Short mmCIF file of C-alpha atoms in Angstrom, two decimals:
data_model
loop_
_atom_site.label_atom_id
_atom_site.label_comp_id
_atom_site.label_asym_id
_atom_site.label_seq_id
_atom_site.Cartn_x
_atom_site.Cartn_y
_atom_site.Cartn_z
CA UNK A 1 -1.33 -2.12 1.70
CA UNK A 2 0.52 0.45 0.33
CA UNK A 3 3.13 -0.12 -1.74
CA UNK A 4 2.71 -3.34 -0.14
CA UNK A 5 6.58 -5.11 0.45
CA UNK A 6 7.70 -7.33 -1.94
CA UNK A 7 8.60 -11.07 -1.68
CA UNK A 8 10.89 -13.15 -3.88
CA UNK A 9 10.29 -16.46 -4.72
CA UNK A 10 11.69 -17.92 -1.49
CA UNK A 11 10.17 -14.89 0.78
CA UNK A 12 14.37 -14.36 1.48
CA UNK A 13 14.45 -11.23 0.82
CA UNK A 14 12.04 -8.24 0.65
CA UNK A 15 11.59 -4.87 -1.23
CA UNK A 16 9.08 -2.15 -0.11
CA UNK A 17 8.10 -0.07 -3.29
CA UNK A 18 7.77 3.41 -2.49
CA UNK A 19 6.34 5.33 -0.41
CA UNK A 20 7.09 2.87 2.28
CA UNK A 21 9.69 3.44 4.64
CA UNK A 22 13.04 1.10 4.11
CA UNK A 23 13.67 -2.14 2.91
CA UNK A 24 15.62 -4.43 2.87
CA UNK A 25 16.41 -8.31 3.53
CA UNK A 26 13.61 -9.58 6.05
CA UNK A 27 13.53 -12.89 7.86
CA UNK A 28 16.25 -14.41 7.50
CA UNK A 29 19.30 -13.64 10.47
CA UNK A 30 20.18 -10.10 10.18
CA UNK A 31 18.09 -7.41 8.69
CA UNK A 32 20.36 -5.36 5.92
CA UNK A 33 18.05 -2.33 5.55
CA UNK A 34 18.26 -0.64 2.21
CA UNK A 35 15.97 3.16 2.07
CA UNK A 36 14.17 3.69 -0.67
CA UNK A 37 13.42 7.73 -1.05
CA UNK A 38 9.78 9.14 -2.59
CA UNK A 39 11.38 12.36 -3.21
CA UNK A 40 14.73 13.51 -4.86
CA UNK A 41 16.92 14.86 -1.38
CA UNK A 42 16.55 18.56 -2.78
CA UNK A 43 12.45 18.82 -3.79
CA UNK A 44 11.05 21.11 -1.90
CA UNK A 45 8.08 20.56 -0.29
CA UNK A 46 4.45 20.82 -2.22
CA UNK A 47 2.85 23.85 -1.53
CA UNK A 48 -0.39 23.05 -0.78
CA UNK A 49 -1.99 25.32 -3.99
CA UNK A 50 0.86 24.26 -6.20
CA UNK A 51 -0.13 22.86 -9.81
CA UNK A 52 1.45 19.02 -8.47
CA UNK A 53 -0.36 19.20 -4.80
CA UNK A 54 -3.79 19.36 -6.63
CA UNK A 55 -3.50 16.38 -8.68
CA UNK A 56 -1.59 14.48 -5.96
CA UNK A 57 -4.97 15.30 -3.98
CA UNK A 58 -7.12 14.85 -7.14
CA UNK A 59 -5.27 11.14 -7.43
CA UNK A 60 -6.05 9.99 -3.64
CA UNK A 61 -9.20 11.10 -3.80
CA UNK A 62 -9.59 9.17 -6.90
CA UNK A 63 -7.55 5.19 -5.87
CA UNK A 64 -9.20 6.13 -2.79
CA UNK A 65 -13.13 6.53 -4.12
CA UNK A 66 -12.30 3.35 -6.56
CA UNK A 67 -10.97 1.24 -4.56
CA UNK A 68 -14.66 1.84 -2.43
CA UNK A 69 -16.24 0.33 -5.70
CA UNK A 70 -14.32 -1.86 -7.20
CA UNK A 71 -11.71 -3.27 -4.58
CA UNK A 72 -13.09 -3.25 -1.33
CA UNK A 73 -16.68 -5.16 -2.46
CA UNK A 74 -14.66 -8.09 -3.59
CA UNK A 75 -12.52 -9.19 -0.76
CA UNK A 76 -15.30 -11.40 0.09
CA UNK A 77 -15.23 -14.05 -2.50
CA UNK A 78 -10.84 -13.18 -3.70
CA UNK A 79 -9.30 -16.12 -4.24
CA UNK A 80 -6.57 -14.62 -2.44
CA UNK A 81 -7.17 -12.34 0.56
CA UNK A 82 -3.40 -10.20 0.80
CA UNK A 83 -4.35 -10.08 4.91
CA UNK A 84 -3.00 -14.08 4.69
CA UNK A 85 0.27 -12.47 3.69
CA UNK A 86 1.89 -14.81 2.12
CA UNK A 87 2.54 -13.09 -0.74
CA UNK A 88 2.54 -9.54 1.43
CA UNK A 89 4.25 -8.04 3.65
CA UNK A 90 2.63 -6.66 6.57
CA UNK A 91 4.47 -3.38 7.78
CA UNK A 92 3.57 -1.67 11.69
CA UNK A 93 3.52 0.25 14.30
CA UNK A 94 3.79 -1.12 18.08
CA UNK A 95 0.63 0.49 18.62
CA UNK A 96 -0.72 -1.57 15.21
CA UNK A 97 1.12 -5.20 16.49
CA UNK A 98 0.51 -4.69 20.20
CA UNK A 99 -3.77 -4.48 19.35
CA UNK A 100 -3.91 -6.79 16.66
CA UNK A 101 -1.17 -9.57 18.22
CA UNK A 102 -3.13 -9.16 21.29
CA UNK A 103 0.05 -8.90 23.49
CA UNK A 104 0.43 -8.25 26.64
CA UNK A 105 3.69 -7.05 27.35
CA UNK A 106 5.70 -3.88 27.15
CA UNK A 107 7.41 -3.38 23.79
CA UNK A 108 10.87 -3.69 25.24
CA UNK A 109 9.96 -7.21 27.01
CA UNK A 110 7.96 -8.35 23.26
CA UNK A 111 10.90 -7.34 21.62
CA UNK A 112 13.03 -9.07 23.64
CA UNK A 113 11.51 -12.28 23.44
CA UNK A 114 11.31 -11.57 19.24
CA UNK A 115 15.04 -11.69 19.27
CA UNK A 116 15.13 -14.49 21.66
CA UNK A 117 13.51 -16.29 18.67
CA UNK A 118 10.23 -17.14 20.95
CA UNK A 119 8.03 -14.29 19.17
CA UNK A 120 5.74 -15.00 16.81
CA UNK A 121 7.45 -16.71 14.32
CA UNK A 122 6.01 -14.20 11.20
CA UNK A 123 6.43 -11.49 13.13
CA UNK A 124 10.14 -9.46 12.13
CA UNK A 125 11.71 -6.05 13.62
CA UNK A 126 13.40 -3.62 11.90
CA UNK A 127 14.46 0.14 11.80
CA UNK A 128 11.70 0.98 14.28
CA UNK A 129 9.04 -1.04 12.75
CA UNK A 130 7.70 -4.92 12.86
CA UNK A 131 6.73 -6.32 9.85
CA UNK A 132 4.13 -9.59 9.37
CA UNK A 133 4.55 -12.42 6.78
CA UNK A 134 4.05 -15.82 5.69
CA UNK A 135 0.53 -16.49 8.30
CA UNK A 136 -2.47 -14.35 8.24
CA UNK A 137 -3.68 -11.00 9.78
CA UNK A 138 -5.01 -12.37 13.01
CA UNK A 139 -7.48 -9.57 12.33
CA UNK A 140 -8.40 -11.64 9.07
CA UNK A 141 -11.71 -12.67 9.46
CA UNK A 142 -11.51 -16.38 7.18
CA UNK A 143 -15.53 -16.78 7.32
CA UNK A 144 -15.96 -13.19 5.96
CA UNK A 145 -13.14 -12.52 4.48
CA UNK A 146 -13.28 -9.31 5.96
CA UNK A 147 -11.26 -7.35 8.17
CA UNK A 148 -12.41 -7.14 12.27
CA UNK A 149 -10.30 -3.47 12.82
CA UNK A 150 -12.10 -2.59 9.84
CA UNK A 151 -12.79 1.42 9.89
CA UNK A 152 -10.22 2.05 13.27
CA UNK A 153 -7.46 3.69 14.15
CA UNK A 154 -5.69 0.09 14.72
CA UNK A 155 -5.92 -0.79 10.82
CA UNK A 156 -2.68 -0.29 9.59
CA UNK A 157 -2.08 2.91 6.96
CA UNK A 158 -0.23 0.23 4.00
CA UNK A 159 -3.81 -2.02 4.59
CA UNK A 160 -6.40 0.94 3.42
CA UNK A 161 -4.09 2.06 0.81
CA UNK A 162 -3.17 -1.03 -0.76
CA UNK A 163 -3.87 -2.49 -4.36
CA UNK A 164 -3.91 1.43 -5.47
CA UNK A 165 -1.91 4.79 -4.05
CA UNK A 166 -0.95 7.70 -5.08
CA UNK A 167 2.41 8.83 -5.32
CA UNK A 168 4.24 12.32 -5.50
CA UNK A 169 1.88 12.68 -8.77
CA UNK A 170 1.78 9.02 -9.86
CA UNK A 171 -0.94 6.29 -9.10
CA UNK A 172 0.93 2.81 -8.22
CA UNK A 173 -1.09 -0.37 -8.86
CA UNK A 174 -0.41 -4.05 -7.19
CA UNK A 175 -1.64 -6.31 -9.92
CA UNK A 176 -1.50 -9.21 -6.68
CA UNK A 177 -4.60 -7.94 -6.04
CA UNK A 178 -6.72 -10.26 -8.78
CA UNK A 179 -9.85 -7.41 -8.56
CA UNK A 180 -7.58 -4.93 -9.94
CA UNK A 181 -8.15 -4.04 -13.74
CA UNK A 182 -5.71 -1.01 -14.62
CA UNK A 183 -8.22 -0.61 -18.03
CA UNK A 184 -11.26 0.37 -15.22
CA UNK A 185 -8.67 2.86 -13.29
CA UNK A 186 -7.10 4.21 -16.04
CA UNK A 187 -10.30 5.59 -17.23
CA UNK A 188 -11.70 6.13 -13.53
CA UNK A 189 -8.17 8.93 -13.88
CA UNK A 190 -9.30 9.74 -16.73
CA UNK A 191 -12.71 11.26 -15.85
CA UNK A 192 -11.24 12.71 -12.50
CA UNK A 193 -8.77 14.68 -14.45
CA UNK A 194 -10.09 15.02 -18.13
CA UNK A 195 -8.57 15.81 -21.29
CA UNK A 196 -5.78 17.58 -20.25
CA UNK A 197 -3.93 14.53 -19.13
CA UNK A 198 -2.45 11.25 -20.76
CA UNK A 199 -2.00 8.56 -18.89
CA UNK A 200 1.22 5.48 -19.43
CA UNK A 201 2.02 2.39 -17.61
CA UNK A 202 5.18 1.61 -16.68
CA UNK A 203 5.76 -1.90 -14.85
CA UNK A 204 8.51 -2.46 -12.52
CA UNK A 205 11.32 -4.02 -14.50
CA UNK A 206 11.74 -6.47 -11.26
CA UNK A 207 8.36 -6.42 -9.98
CA UNK A 208 6.43 -6.52 -12.85
CA UNK A 209 3.01 -6.67 -11.54
CA UNK A 210 3.54 -2.84 -9.56
CA UNK A 211 2.16 -0.74 -12.49
CA UNK A 212 3.12 2.80 -12.28
CA UNK A 213 0.39 4.86 -14.21
CA UNK A 214 1.91 7.85 -15.36
CA UNK A 215 0.14 10.92 -15.47
CA UNK A 216 1.87 13.73 -17.51
CA UNK A 217 -0.14 16.99 -18.45
CA UNK A 218 -0.60 17.14 -22.48
CA UNK A 219 0.70 20.06 -23.74
CA UNK A 220 -1.85 23.35 -24.27
CA UNK A 221 -4.89 21.48 -22.69
CA UNK A 222 -6.86 23.35 -20.02
CA UNK A 223 -7.04 21.44 -17.55
CA UNK A 224 -9.30 23.62 -13.80
CA UNK A 225 -12.40 22.47 -15.26
CA UNK A 226 -12.42 18.90 -14.82
CA UNK A 227 -9.71 18.61 -11.94
CA UNK A 228 -12.33 17.65 -9.61
CA UNK A 229 -11.35 15.06 -7.38
CA UNK A 230 -13.01 11.01 -7.31
CA UNK A 231 -16.58 12.58 -6.90
CA UNK A 232 -16.95 12.77 -11.28
CA UNK A 233 -15.37 9.74 -11.19
CA UNK A 234 -18.23 8.03 -8.24
CA UNK A 235 -20.94 9.90 -9.58
CA UNK A 236 -20.25 8.07 -13.05
CA UNK A 237 -20.67 4.75 -11.98
#
């Protein structure tokens, strides 16, 4: 789950780390959203040929390759599956919610039922989205430790990105996934980008299990020849 929302100890307050959409106090009577911006208001979109865009593209590919090699293969034996949603919060749009929860009614009818307190207890609505928490996702196969909608369009994007994803030229790693190894992940990034970059770690002050791998170019280094995406990393595994 990309930047999976964070539940505090009493699960009464949930924050959505960057770059997900608004966060707030969920699973209370009232929902108060506090937007978390992904980029500063004055920042222009990246040009497809800009160094920042190329770096982001490489990191995205590296994160995907790292997860395919190191994370997904661990899922069947994971002791704390993210799909149980006991620590994580799943963000869904209406299409995803309707398909995974196998809802037959219209969105209007469901929202009315949810507002009246007659909907699924694990679902809350806010800001045009839905959030699942404290009960396993219906698509989770407990027996095999796998996802029943893996590879399908209805699988929420956050599920595919969790626990490692690119964010504005850096990589975010969520250590609530027991399969994440920061040393191994750093090695993947180093081999994908080459020696022209330095990688530092910065843990979130409030939620230290969310770690940003800060990617910075080394002054004077030639980085053009090694930035080949995740292919170099995958081949060396």
